[in-house]
XYZ file of C-alpha atoms in Angstrom:
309
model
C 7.384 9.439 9.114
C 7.458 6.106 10.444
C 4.162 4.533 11.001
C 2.196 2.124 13.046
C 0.864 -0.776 10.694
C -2.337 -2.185 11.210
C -3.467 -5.401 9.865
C -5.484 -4.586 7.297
C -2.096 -2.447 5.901
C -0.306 -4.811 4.501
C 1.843 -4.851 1.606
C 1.966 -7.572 -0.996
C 4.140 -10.310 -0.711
C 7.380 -9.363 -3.106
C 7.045 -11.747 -6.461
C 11.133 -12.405 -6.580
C 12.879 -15.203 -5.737
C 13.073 -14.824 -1.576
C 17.313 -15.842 -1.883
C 17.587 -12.878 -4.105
C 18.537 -10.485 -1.319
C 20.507 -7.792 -3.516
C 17.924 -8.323 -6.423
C 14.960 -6.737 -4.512
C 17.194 -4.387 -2.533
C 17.927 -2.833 -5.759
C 15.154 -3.436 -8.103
C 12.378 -2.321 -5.773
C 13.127 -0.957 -2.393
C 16.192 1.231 -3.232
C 16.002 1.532 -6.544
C 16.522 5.011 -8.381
C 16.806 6.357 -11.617
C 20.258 8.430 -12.404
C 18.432 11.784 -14.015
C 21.928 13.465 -14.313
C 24.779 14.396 -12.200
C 24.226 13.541 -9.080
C 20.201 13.653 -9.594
C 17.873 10.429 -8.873
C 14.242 9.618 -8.542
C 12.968 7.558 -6.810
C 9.173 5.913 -7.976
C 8.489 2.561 -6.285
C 6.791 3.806 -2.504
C 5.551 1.901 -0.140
C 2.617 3.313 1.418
C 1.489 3.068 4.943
C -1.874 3.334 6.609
C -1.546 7.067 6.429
C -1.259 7.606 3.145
C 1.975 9.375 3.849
C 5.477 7.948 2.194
C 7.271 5.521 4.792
C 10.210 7.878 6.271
C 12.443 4.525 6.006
C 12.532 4.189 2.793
C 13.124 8.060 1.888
C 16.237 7.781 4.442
C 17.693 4.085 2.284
C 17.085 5.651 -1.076
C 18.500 9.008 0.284
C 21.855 7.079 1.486
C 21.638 5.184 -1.904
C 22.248 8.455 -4.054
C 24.882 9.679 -1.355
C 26.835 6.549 -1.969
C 26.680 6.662 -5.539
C 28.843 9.263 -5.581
C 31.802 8.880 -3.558
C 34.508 6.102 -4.304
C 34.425 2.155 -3.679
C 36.966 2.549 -0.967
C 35.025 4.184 1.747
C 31.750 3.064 3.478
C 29.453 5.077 5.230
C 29.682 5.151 8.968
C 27.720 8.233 10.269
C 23.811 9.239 8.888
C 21.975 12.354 9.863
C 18.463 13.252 9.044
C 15.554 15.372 9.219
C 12.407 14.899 8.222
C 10.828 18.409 7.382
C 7.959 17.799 5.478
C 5.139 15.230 4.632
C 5.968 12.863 1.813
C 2.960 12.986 -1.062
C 2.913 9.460 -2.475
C 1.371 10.735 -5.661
C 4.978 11.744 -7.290
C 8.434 10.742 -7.163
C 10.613 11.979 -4.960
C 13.715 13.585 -6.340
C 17.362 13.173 -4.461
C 19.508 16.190 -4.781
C 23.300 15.655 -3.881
C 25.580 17.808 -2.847
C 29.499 16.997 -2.747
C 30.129 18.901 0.638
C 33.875 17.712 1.032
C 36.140 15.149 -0.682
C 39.125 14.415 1.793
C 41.824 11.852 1.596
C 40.097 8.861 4.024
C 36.654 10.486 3.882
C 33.846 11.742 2.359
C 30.776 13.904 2.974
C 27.506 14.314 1.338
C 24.767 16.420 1.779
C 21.140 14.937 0.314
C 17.592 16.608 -0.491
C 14.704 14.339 -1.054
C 12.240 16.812 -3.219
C 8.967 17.028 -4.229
C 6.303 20.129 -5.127
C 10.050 21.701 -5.564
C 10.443 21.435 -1.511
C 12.482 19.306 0.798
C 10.870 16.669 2.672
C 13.938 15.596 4.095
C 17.130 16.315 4.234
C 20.234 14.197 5.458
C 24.289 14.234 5.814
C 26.299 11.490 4.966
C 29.706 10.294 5.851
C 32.097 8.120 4.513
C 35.447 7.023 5.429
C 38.111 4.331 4.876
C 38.412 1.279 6.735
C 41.129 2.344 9.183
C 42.135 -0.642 12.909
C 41.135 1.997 15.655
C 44.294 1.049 18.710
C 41.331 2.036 21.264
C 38.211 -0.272 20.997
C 35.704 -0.733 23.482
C 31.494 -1.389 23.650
C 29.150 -2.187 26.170
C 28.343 -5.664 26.820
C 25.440 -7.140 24.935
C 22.909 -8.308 27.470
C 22.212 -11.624 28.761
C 19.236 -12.727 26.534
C 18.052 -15.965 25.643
C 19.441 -17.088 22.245
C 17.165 -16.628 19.099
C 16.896 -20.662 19.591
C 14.975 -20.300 22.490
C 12.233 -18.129 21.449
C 9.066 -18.470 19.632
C 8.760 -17.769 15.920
C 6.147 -15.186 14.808
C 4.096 -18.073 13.756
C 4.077 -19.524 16.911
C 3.716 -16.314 18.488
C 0.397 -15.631 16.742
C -0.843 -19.284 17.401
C -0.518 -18.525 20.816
C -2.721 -15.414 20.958
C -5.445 -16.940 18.265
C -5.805 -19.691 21.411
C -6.386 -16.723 23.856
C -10.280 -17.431 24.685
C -11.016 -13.861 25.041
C -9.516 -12.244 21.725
C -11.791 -10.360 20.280
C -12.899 -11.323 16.489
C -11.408 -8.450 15.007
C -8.342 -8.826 16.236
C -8.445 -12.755 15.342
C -9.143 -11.836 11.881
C -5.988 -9.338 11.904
C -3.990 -12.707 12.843
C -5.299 -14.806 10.832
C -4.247 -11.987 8.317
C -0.534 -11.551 9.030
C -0.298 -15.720 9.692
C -1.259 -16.070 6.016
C 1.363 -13.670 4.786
C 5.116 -14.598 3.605
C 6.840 -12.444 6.041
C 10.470 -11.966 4.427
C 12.295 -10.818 7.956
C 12.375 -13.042 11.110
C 11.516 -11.431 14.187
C 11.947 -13.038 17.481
C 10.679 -10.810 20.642
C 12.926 -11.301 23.831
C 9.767 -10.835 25.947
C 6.821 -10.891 23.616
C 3.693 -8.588 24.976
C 0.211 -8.889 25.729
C -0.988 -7.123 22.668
C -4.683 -7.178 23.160
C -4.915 -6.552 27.067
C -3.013 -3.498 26.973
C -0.629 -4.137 29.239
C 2.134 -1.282 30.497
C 5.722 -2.298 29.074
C 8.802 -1.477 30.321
C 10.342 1.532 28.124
C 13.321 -0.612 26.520
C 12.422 -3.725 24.284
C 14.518 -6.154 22.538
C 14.387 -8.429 19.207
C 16.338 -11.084 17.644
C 15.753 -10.147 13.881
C 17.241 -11.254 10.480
C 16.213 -11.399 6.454
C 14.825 -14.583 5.697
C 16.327 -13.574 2.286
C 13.794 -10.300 1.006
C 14.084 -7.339 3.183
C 10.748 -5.850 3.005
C 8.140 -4.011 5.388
C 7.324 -6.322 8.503
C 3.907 -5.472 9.534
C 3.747 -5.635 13.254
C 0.434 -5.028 15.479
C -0.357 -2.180 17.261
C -3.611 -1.205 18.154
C -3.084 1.529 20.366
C -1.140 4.229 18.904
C -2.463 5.293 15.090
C 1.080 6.998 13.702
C 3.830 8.144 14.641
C 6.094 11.029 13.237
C 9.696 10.563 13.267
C 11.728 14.348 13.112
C 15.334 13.139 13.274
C 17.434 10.075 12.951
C 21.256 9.920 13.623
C 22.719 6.816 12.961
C 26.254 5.572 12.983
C 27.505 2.602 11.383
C 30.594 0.587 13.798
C 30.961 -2.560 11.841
C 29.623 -4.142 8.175
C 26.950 -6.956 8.525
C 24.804 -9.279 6.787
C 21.490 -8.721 7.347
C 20.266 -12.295 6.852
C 22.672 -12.997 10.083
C 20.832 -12.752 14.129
C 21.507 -9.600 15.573
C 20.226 -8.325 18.597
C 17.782 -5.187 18.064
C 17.515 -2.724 21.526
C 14.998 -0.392 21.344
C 15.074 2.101 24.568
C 13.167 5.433 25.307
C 15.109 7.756 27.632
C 12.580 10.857 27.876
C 8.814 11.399 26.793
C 6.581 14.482 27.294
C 5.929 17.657 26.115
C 7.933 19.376 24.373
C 7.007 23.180 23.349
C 3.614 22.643 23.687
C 3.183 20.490 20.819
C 1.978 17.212 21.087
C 4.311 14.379 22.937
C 7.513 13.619 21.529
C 9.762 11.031 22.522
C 13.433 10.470 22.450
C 14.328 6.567 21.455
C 18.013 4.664 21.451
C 18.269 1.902 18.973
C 21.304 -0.076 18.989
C 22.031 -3.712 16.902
C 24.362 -5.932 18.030
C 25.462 -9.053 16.105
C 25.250 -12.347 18.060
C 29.079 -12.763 18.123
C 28.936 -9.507 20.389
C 30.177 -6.674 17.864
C 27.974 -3.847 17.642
C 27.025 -2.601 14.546
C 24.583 0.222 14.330
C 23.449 3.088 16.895
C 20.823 5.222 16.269
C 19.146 8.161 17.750
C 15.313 8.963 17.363
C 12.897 11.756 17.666
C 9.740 11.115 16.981
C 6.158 12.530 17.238
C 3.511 10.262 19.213
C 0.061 11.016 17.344
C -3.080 9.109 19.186
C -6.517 8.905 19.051
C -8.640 11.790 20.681
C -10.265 9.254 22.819
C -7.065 7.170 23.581
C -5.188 7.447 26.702
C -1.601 7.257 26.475
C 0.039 4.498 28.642
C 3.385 4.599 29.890
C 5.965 2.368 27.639
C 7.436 1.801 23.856
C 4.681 -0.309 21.343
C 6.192 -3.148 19.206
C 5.564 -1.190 16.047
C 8.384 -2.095 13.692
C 10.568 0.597 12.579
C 12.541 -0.734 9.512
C 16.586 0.145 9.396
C 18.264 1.109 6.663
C 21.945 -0.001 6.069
C-alpha cells in the first residue's frame, strides 16, 4: 500500500499554520471520529497515484484508535500489521478495536481498518510502561556526514535542472516539486542519479525532520510505478520529536520470487536520532509492481515511505 509518487501526484500544500505540528497531526492526518466504544472513522485520505488509500496513513490512524483506549501511562513500543486488502478511497474506513489483554505494565490491542464490511488491514498493538532496562546495548550509528554538510532538496533539484541532458519532462516534474512547500526536510547521504538510471547499492540513508507539518513528501521515481507493502513490524526503543535530525536507514536484505507471484522484497528500516539513540526499527514486505516493458535493476529507489509514530 505504499506508493511511488510521481510529480504530477502531488498533494496540496496543508493551509495551517506550518509551527502547528500537533494541530494538523490531529485535525487532518490522524484525525477520527469516536462512533462508539471503541469505534472510529476515519474520512480525510490522501490519495496516491493509484487511486488506492496510502497504507501509511491506514497504519497512523489504526495506532491512533489503539491508543485511545488504553491508559496515559503506557506508550506503545511494538506495531504489527498486515495489509490484506485494497483500500477504496470512495468511503471511510472504519477502525474496529479489540481490548486483547489489560495487564499491570502493559497493554495489547488488536485493530481492524473496515470497509465494504471487510478488513483491509489489520494490526496488533502494544503498550507498556516506561520501565530503566539494566541491559542496554545498539549498534553504532554509522559514520555519515552531518545533516550540515549536505544539500537541501532545493539545492538538490537545482543541481539536476542544470544537468544539460534532462529531459523536458522530467524538468517540468522539478520545476513542479521546487515550487511546492515541502513540510519535511530530507537530506540524502548520497543523493542518486535519478534520470540516468543508475544501479544503487541496496541500503540508503537520509537525514530527515518536520519542518513543522508532517505531511506526504513527494519524492521522484520514475522507474518503478507502485509498490505493495504486505506487512510492517515496527518497534518503538525511545520517544522523539519528529521536528529533531534523525538518521533514516533503509536496507533490503533479500529480493526475488517468492511463490511465483510477482517480486517481493524484504526491507530494514531503522531511525536513529543524531545524539546516537535509536528510536524506531521496522520490518517490511512489500510487493514490487513495474511496468510490462520495464526491466528491473538491481537496488532500493528513493521513493519515500512515510513513518508513523
Amino acid at each position: 500500500m505504499a506508493a511511488s509518487l510521481q510529480p504530477d501526484d502531488l498533494p496540496e500544500p496543508a493551509k495551517a499554520n506550518p509551527s502547528d505540528l500537533r494541530s494538523i497531526l490531529v485535525t487532518s492526518v490522524l484525525n477520527l471520529e469516536p462512533l462508539d466504544k471503541d469505534l472510529f472513522r476515519g474520512s480525510h485520505h490522501w490519495v496516491p497515484l493509484t487511486q488506492r488509500l496510502f497504507g501509511g496513513q491506514i497504519v497512523g490512524q489504526a495506532l491512533v484508535a489503539a491508543a485511545s483506549s488504553v491508559s496515559e501511562d503506557v506508550n506503545v513500543h511494538s506495531l504489527h500489521c498486515y495489509f490484506v486488502r485494497a483500500g477504496d478511497p470512495k468511503i471511510p474506513v472504519l477502525y474496529q478495536v479489540e481490548r486483547t489483554r489489560d495487564g499491570r505494565s502493559f497493554s495489547v490491542r488488536s485493530v481492524k481498518a473496515i470497509q465494504h464490511g471487510v478488513p483491509i488491514l489489520t494490526c496488533q498493538a502494544s503498550f507498556h510502561q516506561f520501565q530503566e532496562s539494566p541491559i542496554q546495548h545498539q549498534f553504532s550509528i554509522p559514520t555519515v556526514p552531518p545533516p550540515e554538510e549536505l544539500l537541501t532538496r532545493e539545492e538538490l533539484i537545482q543541481k539536476y535542472l542544470r544537468d544539460p541532458s534532462l529531459v523536458e519532462k522530467h524538468r517540468m516534474g522539478l520545476n513542479k516539486l521546487l515550487a511546492q512547500e515541502v513540510p519535511i526536510e530530507i537530506k540524502p547521504i548520497n543523493p542518486p542519479d535519478m534520470f540516468h538510471r543508475i544501479p544503487q547499492e541496496p541500503r540508503q540513508m537520509f537525514w530527515v525532520r518536520a519542518q513543522g507539518v508532517i505531511a506526504l513528501l513527494p519524492y521522484l521515481q520514475y522507474r518503478m510505478q507502485f509498490m505493495a507493502s504486505l506487512d510492517h513490524s515496527m518497534w518503538f526503543h525511545s520517544p522523539f520529536r519528529a521536528d529533531e535530525w534523525m538518521l533514516y536507514e533503509c536496507e533490503s536484505h533479500w529480493a526475488g520470487k517468492f511463490r511465483g507471484a510477482g517480486n517481493k522484497i524484504f526491507v530494514h528500516n531503522s531511525i536513529t536520532e543524531s545524539n546516537l539513540a535509536l528510536l524506531n526499527s521496522r520490518w517490511d514486505y512489500v510487493e514490487q509492481c513495474c511496468p510490462t516493458s520495464a526491466v528491473p535493476r538491481p537496488g532500493i529507489s528513493l521513493t519515500y515511505m512515510v513513518e508513523g509514530r
